Amino acid sequence: MANVRVERTEDGGFRAVNGRGAEVRIGGGKDDGVFSPVELLLAAVGGCNIVTVEPLTAQRGHRLLRLAMTVESEKVEPNKLGPVTVTYDVEVPSEKADEVFRAVAGRVHDKYCTVSRSLGEGTEVKLEMSPPDETESD
């Protein structure tokens, strides 16, 4: 099971923390030095794809000279994204490496990237509310 804790920080900002101690600062789309929630969603799509593509391509004997991507989307409604587009930026050492990369990237996108598949198939998001902590007052 994957989970993160998202919380307000003492300075009024927000952060997401995982159980391994990694932290990402979160804020609005106009705040400096933080990711917006939509940017984190796009980063999750890109991260899921790239961390899966790279080792699979290398295992097939083709280390890419450059491997990067841009992930983008536009809002189609005030609170809804349209299609997410992943654009790879690669430099390959050979034509064969390009063939392998394209085949691997296609399979990863279609079958192995949990984030892309979940978005594409419309994974349900449930809301649960825990009971409030009550403090004693005099």
PDB file of C-alpha atoms in Angstrom:
ATOM      1  CA  MET A   1       0.000   0.000   0.000  1.00  0.00           C
ATOM      2  CA  ALA A   2       1.238   3.476  -0.820  1.00  0.00           C
ATOM      3  CA  ASN A   3       0.471   6.455   1.366  1.00  0.00           C
ATOM      4  CA  VAL A   4       1.621   9.967   2.099  1.00  0.00           C
ATOM      5  CA  ARG A   5       0.667  12.398   4.803  1.00  0.00           C
ATOM      6  CA  VAL A   6      -0.284  15.883   3.639  1.00  0.00           C
ATOM      7  CA  GLU A   7      -0.313  18.551   6.321  1.00  0.00           C
ATOM      8  CA  ARG A   8      -0.248  22.255   6.974  1.00  0.00           C
ATOM      9  CA  THR A   9       3.151  23.474   8.132  1.00  0.00           C
ATOM     10  CA  GLU A  10       3.890  25.970  10.884  1.00  0.00           C
ATOM     11  CA  ASP A  11       4.579  28.691   8.319  1.00  0.00           C
ATOM     12  CA  GLY A  12       1.100  28.241   6.810  1.00  0.00           C
ATOM     13  CA  GLY A  13       2.260  26.252   3.797  1.00  0.00           C
ATOM     14  CA  PHE A  14       1.654  22.594   3.087  1.00  0.00           C
ATOM     15  CA  ARG A  15       3.797  19.539   2.604  1.00  0.00           C
ATOM     16  CA  ALA A  16       3.494  15.882   1.683  1.00  0.00           C
ATOM     17  CA  VAL A  17       5.717  13.415   3.542  1.00  0.00           C
ATOM     18  CA  ASN A  18       6.205   9.712   2.923  1.00  0.00           C
ATOM     19  CA  GLY A  19       7.284   7.004   5.341  1.00  0.00           C
ATOM     20  CA  ARG A  20      10.858   7.095   4.007  1.00  0.00           C
ATOM     21  CA  GLY A  21      11.311  10.721   5.034  1.00  0.00           C
ATOM     22  CA  ALA A  22      10.961  12.410   1.645  1.00  0.00           C
ATOM     23  CA  GLU A  23       9.115  15.706   1.607  1.00  0.00           C
ATOM     24  CA  VAL A  24       7.508  17.845  -1.104  1.00  0.00           C
ATOM     25  CA  ARG A  25       6.291  21.369  -0.453  1.00  0.00           C
ATOM     26  CA  ILE A  26       2.849  22.150  -1.866  1.00  0.00           C
ATOM     27  CA  GLY A  27       1.138  25.456  -2.527  1.00  0.00           C
ATOM     28  CA  GLY A  28      -0.965  27.374  -4.973  1.00  0.00           C
ATOM     29  CA  GLY A  29      -0.089  27.736  -8.625  1.00  0.00           C
ATOM     30  CA  LYS A  30       1.296  31.228  -8.053  1.00  0.00           C
ATOM     31  CA  ASP A  31       3.402  30.449  -4.956  1.00  0.00           C
ATOM     32  CA  ASP A  32       7.185  30.365  -5.439  1.00  0.00           C
ATOM     33  CA  GLY A  33       9.301  27.356  -4.459  1.00  0.00           C
ATOM     34  CA  VAL A  34       6.456  24.845  -4.236  1.00  0.00           C
ATOM     35  CA  PHE A  35       4.575  22.446  -6.472  1.00  0.00           C
ATOM     36  CA  SER A  36       0.867  22.924  -7.064  1.00  0.00           C
ATOM     37  CA  PRO A  37      -1.277  19.801  -6.653  1.00  0.00           C
ATOM     38  CA  VAL A  38      -1.786  19.656 -10.449  1.00  0.00           C
ATOM     39  CA  GLU A  39       1.980  19.860 -11.012  1.00  0.00           C
ATOM     40  CA  LEU A  40       2.437  16.986  -8.551  1.00  0.00           C
ATOM     41  CA  LEU A  41      -0.086  14.930 -10.506  1.00  0.00           C
ATOM     42  CA  LEU A  42       1.806  15.610 -13.727  1.00  0.00           C
ATOM     43  CA  ALA A  43       5.120  14.841 -11.995  1.00  0.00           C
ATOM     44  CA  ALA A  44       3.656  11.531 -10.809  1.00  0.00           C
ATOM     45  CA  VAL A  45       2.747  10.592 -14.390  1.00  0.00           C
ATOM     46  CA  GLY A  46       6.208  11.517 -15.630  1.00  0.00           C
ATOM     47  CA  GLY A  47       8.016   9.960 -12.716  1.00  0.00           C
ATOM     48  CA  CYS A  48       6.133   6.698 -12.991  1.00  0.00           C
ATOM     49  CA  ASN A  49       6.927   6.412 -16.685  1.00  0.00           C
ATOM     50  CA  ILE A  50      10.570   7.473 -16.564  1.00  0.00           C
ATOM     51  CA  VAL A  51      11.622   5.366 -13.561  1.00  0.00           C
ATOM     52  CA  THR A  52      10.143   2.341 -15.316  1.00  0.00           C
ATOM     53  CA  VAL A  53      11.419   3.062 -18.848  1.00  0.00           C
ATOM     54  CA  GLU A  54      15.040   3.758 -17.905  1.00  0.00           C
ATOM     55  CA  PRO A  55      15.949   0.441 -16.227  1.00  0.00           C
ATOM     56  CA  LEU A  56      14.000  -1.637 -18.760  1.00  0.00           C
ATOM     57  CA  THR A  57      15.823   0.034 -21.660  1.00  0.00           C
ATOM     58  CA  ALA A  58      19.188  -0.373 -19.911  1.00  0.00           C
ATOM     59  CA  GLN A  59      18.476  -4.050 -19.145  1.00  0.00           C
ATOM     60  CA  ARG A  60      18.087  -4.557 -22.880  1.00  0.00           C
ATOM     61  CA  GLY A  61      21.600  -3.194 -23.379  1.00  0.00           C
ATOM     62  CA  HIS A  62      20.731   0.337 -24.452  1.00  0.00           C
ATOM     63  CA  ARG A  63      21.690   3.147 -22.096  1.00  0.00           C
ATOM     64  CA  LEU A  64      20.137   6.339 -23.420  1.00  0.00           C
ATOM     65  CA  LEU A  65      22.440   9.340 -23.653  1.00  0.00           C
ATOM     66  CA  ARG A  66      19.660  11.675 -22.496  1.00  0.00           C
ATOM     67  CA  LEU A  67      16.298  10.754 -21.022  1.00  0.00           C
ATOM     68  CA  ALA A  68      13.857  13.482 -20.001  1.00  0.00           C
ATOM     69  CA  MET A  69      10.217  14.273 -20.562  1.00  0.00           C
ATOM     70  CA  THR A  70       7.667  17.020 -20.380  1.00  0.00           C
ATOM     71  CA  VAL A  71       4.213  16.255 -19.004  1.00  0.00           C
ATOM     72  CA  GLU A  72       1.463  18.766 -19.579  1.00  0.00           C
ATOM     73  CA  SER A  73      -2.256  19.284 -19.460  1.00  0.00           C
ATOM     74  CA  GLU A  74      -4.697  22.157 -19.577  1.00  0.00           C
ATOM     75  CA  LYS A  75      -7.827  22.662 -17.569  1.00  0.00           C
ATOM     76  CA  VAL A  76     -10.966  22.004 -19.595  1.00  0.00           C
ATOM     77  CA  GLU A  77     -13.163  23.158 -16.719  1.00  0.00           C
ATOM     78  CA  PRO A  78     -12.232  25.256 -13.686  1.00  0.00           C
ATOM     79  CA  ASN A  79     -11.569  22.093 -11.655  1.00  0.00           C
ATOM     80  CA  LYS A  80     -10.890  19.432 -14.281  1.00  0.00           C
ATOM     81  CA  LEU A  81      -7.899  18.598 -16.455  1.00  0.00           C
ATOM     82  CA  GLY A  82      -8.092  17.607 -20.080  1.00  0.00           C
ATOM     83  CA  PRO A  83      -5.861  14.965 -21.624  1.00  0.00           C
ATOM     84  CA  VAL A  84      -2.363  14.598 -20.179  1.00  0.00           C
ATOM     85  CA  THR A  85       0.408  14.574 -22.790  1.00  0.00           C
ATOM     86  CA  VAL A  86       3.790  12.966 -22.133  1.00  0.00           C
ATOM     87  CA  THR A  87       6.549  14.051 -24.507  1.00  0.00           C
ATOM     88  CA  TYR A  88       9.902  12.298 -24.258  1.00  0.00           C
ATOM     89  CA  ASP A  89      13.163  14.120 -24.938  1.00  0.00           C
ATOM     90  CA  VAL A  90      15.794  11.468 -25.607  1.00  0.00           C
ATOM     91  CA  GLU A  91      19.168  11.135 -27.225  1.00  0.00           C
ATOM     92  CA  VAL A  92      19.917   7.610 -28.343  1.00  0.00           C
ATOM     93  CA  PRO A  93      23.308   6.086 -29.159  1.00  0.00           C
ATOM     94  CA  SER A  94      21.973   4.075 -32.120  1.00  0.00           C
ATOM     95  CA  GLU A  95      18.975   3.258 -34.262  1.00  0.00           C
ATOM     96  CA  LYS A  96      18.557  -0.041 -32.402  1.00  0.00           C
ATOM     97  CA  ALA A  97      18.498   1.805 -29.051  1.00  0.00           C
ATOM     98  CA  ASP A  98      15.767   4.065 -30.461  1.00  0.00           C
ATOM     99  CA  GLU A  99      13.699   1.023 -31.483  1.00  0.00           C
ATOM    100  CA  VAL A 100      14.111  -0.550 -28.042  1.00  0.00           C
ATOM    101  CA  PHE A 101      13.302   2.722 -26.253  1.00  0.00           C
ATOM    102  CA  ARG A 102      10.131   3.286 -28.298  1.00  0.00           C
ATOM    103  CA  ALA A 103       8.908  -0.268 -27.715  1.00  0.00           C
ATOM    104  CA  VAL A 104       9.635  -0.109 -23.969  1.00  0.00           C
ATOM    105  CA  ALA A 105       8.100   3.369 -23.554  1.00  0.00           C
ATOM    106  CA  GLY A 106       4.945   2.257 -25.361  1.00  0.00           C
ATOM    107  CA  ARG A 107       4.537  -0.842 -23.174  1.00  0.00           C
ATOM    108  CA  VAL A 108       5.220   1.122 -20.007  1.00  0.00           C
ATOM    109  CA  HIS A 109       2.586   3.696 -20.971  1.00  0.00           C
ATOM    110  CA  ASP A 110       0.012   1.070 -21.945  1.00  0.00           C
ATOM    111  CA  LYS A 111       0.564  -1.531 -19.221  1.00  0.00           C
ATOM    112  CA  TYR A 112       3.113  -0.792 -16.505  1.00  0.00           C
ATOM    113  CA  CYS A 113       2.826   2.805 -15.287  1.00  0.00           C
ATOM    114  CA  THR A 114       0.449   2.592 -12.336  1.00  0.00           C
ATOM    115  CA  VAL A 115      -0.213   6.330 -12.302  1.00  0.00           C
ATOM    116  CA  SER A 116      -1.052   6.685 -16.008  1.00  0.00           C
ATOM    117  CA  ARG A 117      -3.182   3.555 -15.999  1.00  0.00           C
ATOM    118  CA  SER A 118      -5.062   4.682 -12.893  1.00  0.00           C
ATOM    119  CA  LEU A 119      -5.792   8.104 -14.391  1.00  0.00           C
ATOM    120  CA  GLY A 120      -6.777   6.612 -17.726  1.00  0.00           C
ATOM    121  CA  GLU A 121      -9.120   4.081 -16.186  1.00  0.00           C
ATOM    122  CA  GLY A 122     -10.676   6.544 -13.739  1.00  0.00           C
ATOM    123  CA  THR A 123      -9.609   5.173 -10.356  1.00  0.00           C
ATOM    124  CA  GLU A 124     -12.173   6.029  -7.709  1.00  0.00           C
ATOM    125  CA  VAL A 125     -11.132   8.497  -5.004  1.00  0.00           C
ATOM    126  CA  LYS A 126     -12.916   7.946  -1.688  1.00  0.00           C
ATOM    127  CA  LEU A 127     -13.294  10.466   1.118  1.00  0.00           C
ATOM    128  CA  GLU A 128     -13.215   9.305   4.735  1.00  0.00           C
ATOM    129  CA  MET A 129     -13.512  11.600   7.725  1.00  0.00           C
ATOM    130  CA  SER A 130     -11.969  10.697  11.051  1.00  0.00           C
ATOM    131  CA  PRO A 131     -13.694  11.899  14.199  1.00  0.00           C
ATOM    132  CA  PRO A 132     -12.400  15.291  15.359  1.00  0.00           C
ATOM    133  CA  ASP A 133      -9.932  15.499  18.200  1.00  0.00           C
ATOM    134  CA  GLU A 134     -11.635  17.323  21.005  1.00  0.00           C
ATOM    135  CA  THR A 135      -9.686  19.557  23.315  1.00  0.00           C
ATOM    136  CA  GLU A 136     -10.822  20.395  26.784  1.00  0.00           C
ATOM    137  CA  SER A 137     -11.922  23.951  27.368  1.00  0.00           C
ATOM    138  CA  ASP A 138     -12.687  25.588  30.684  1.00  0.00           C
TER     139      ASP A 138
END
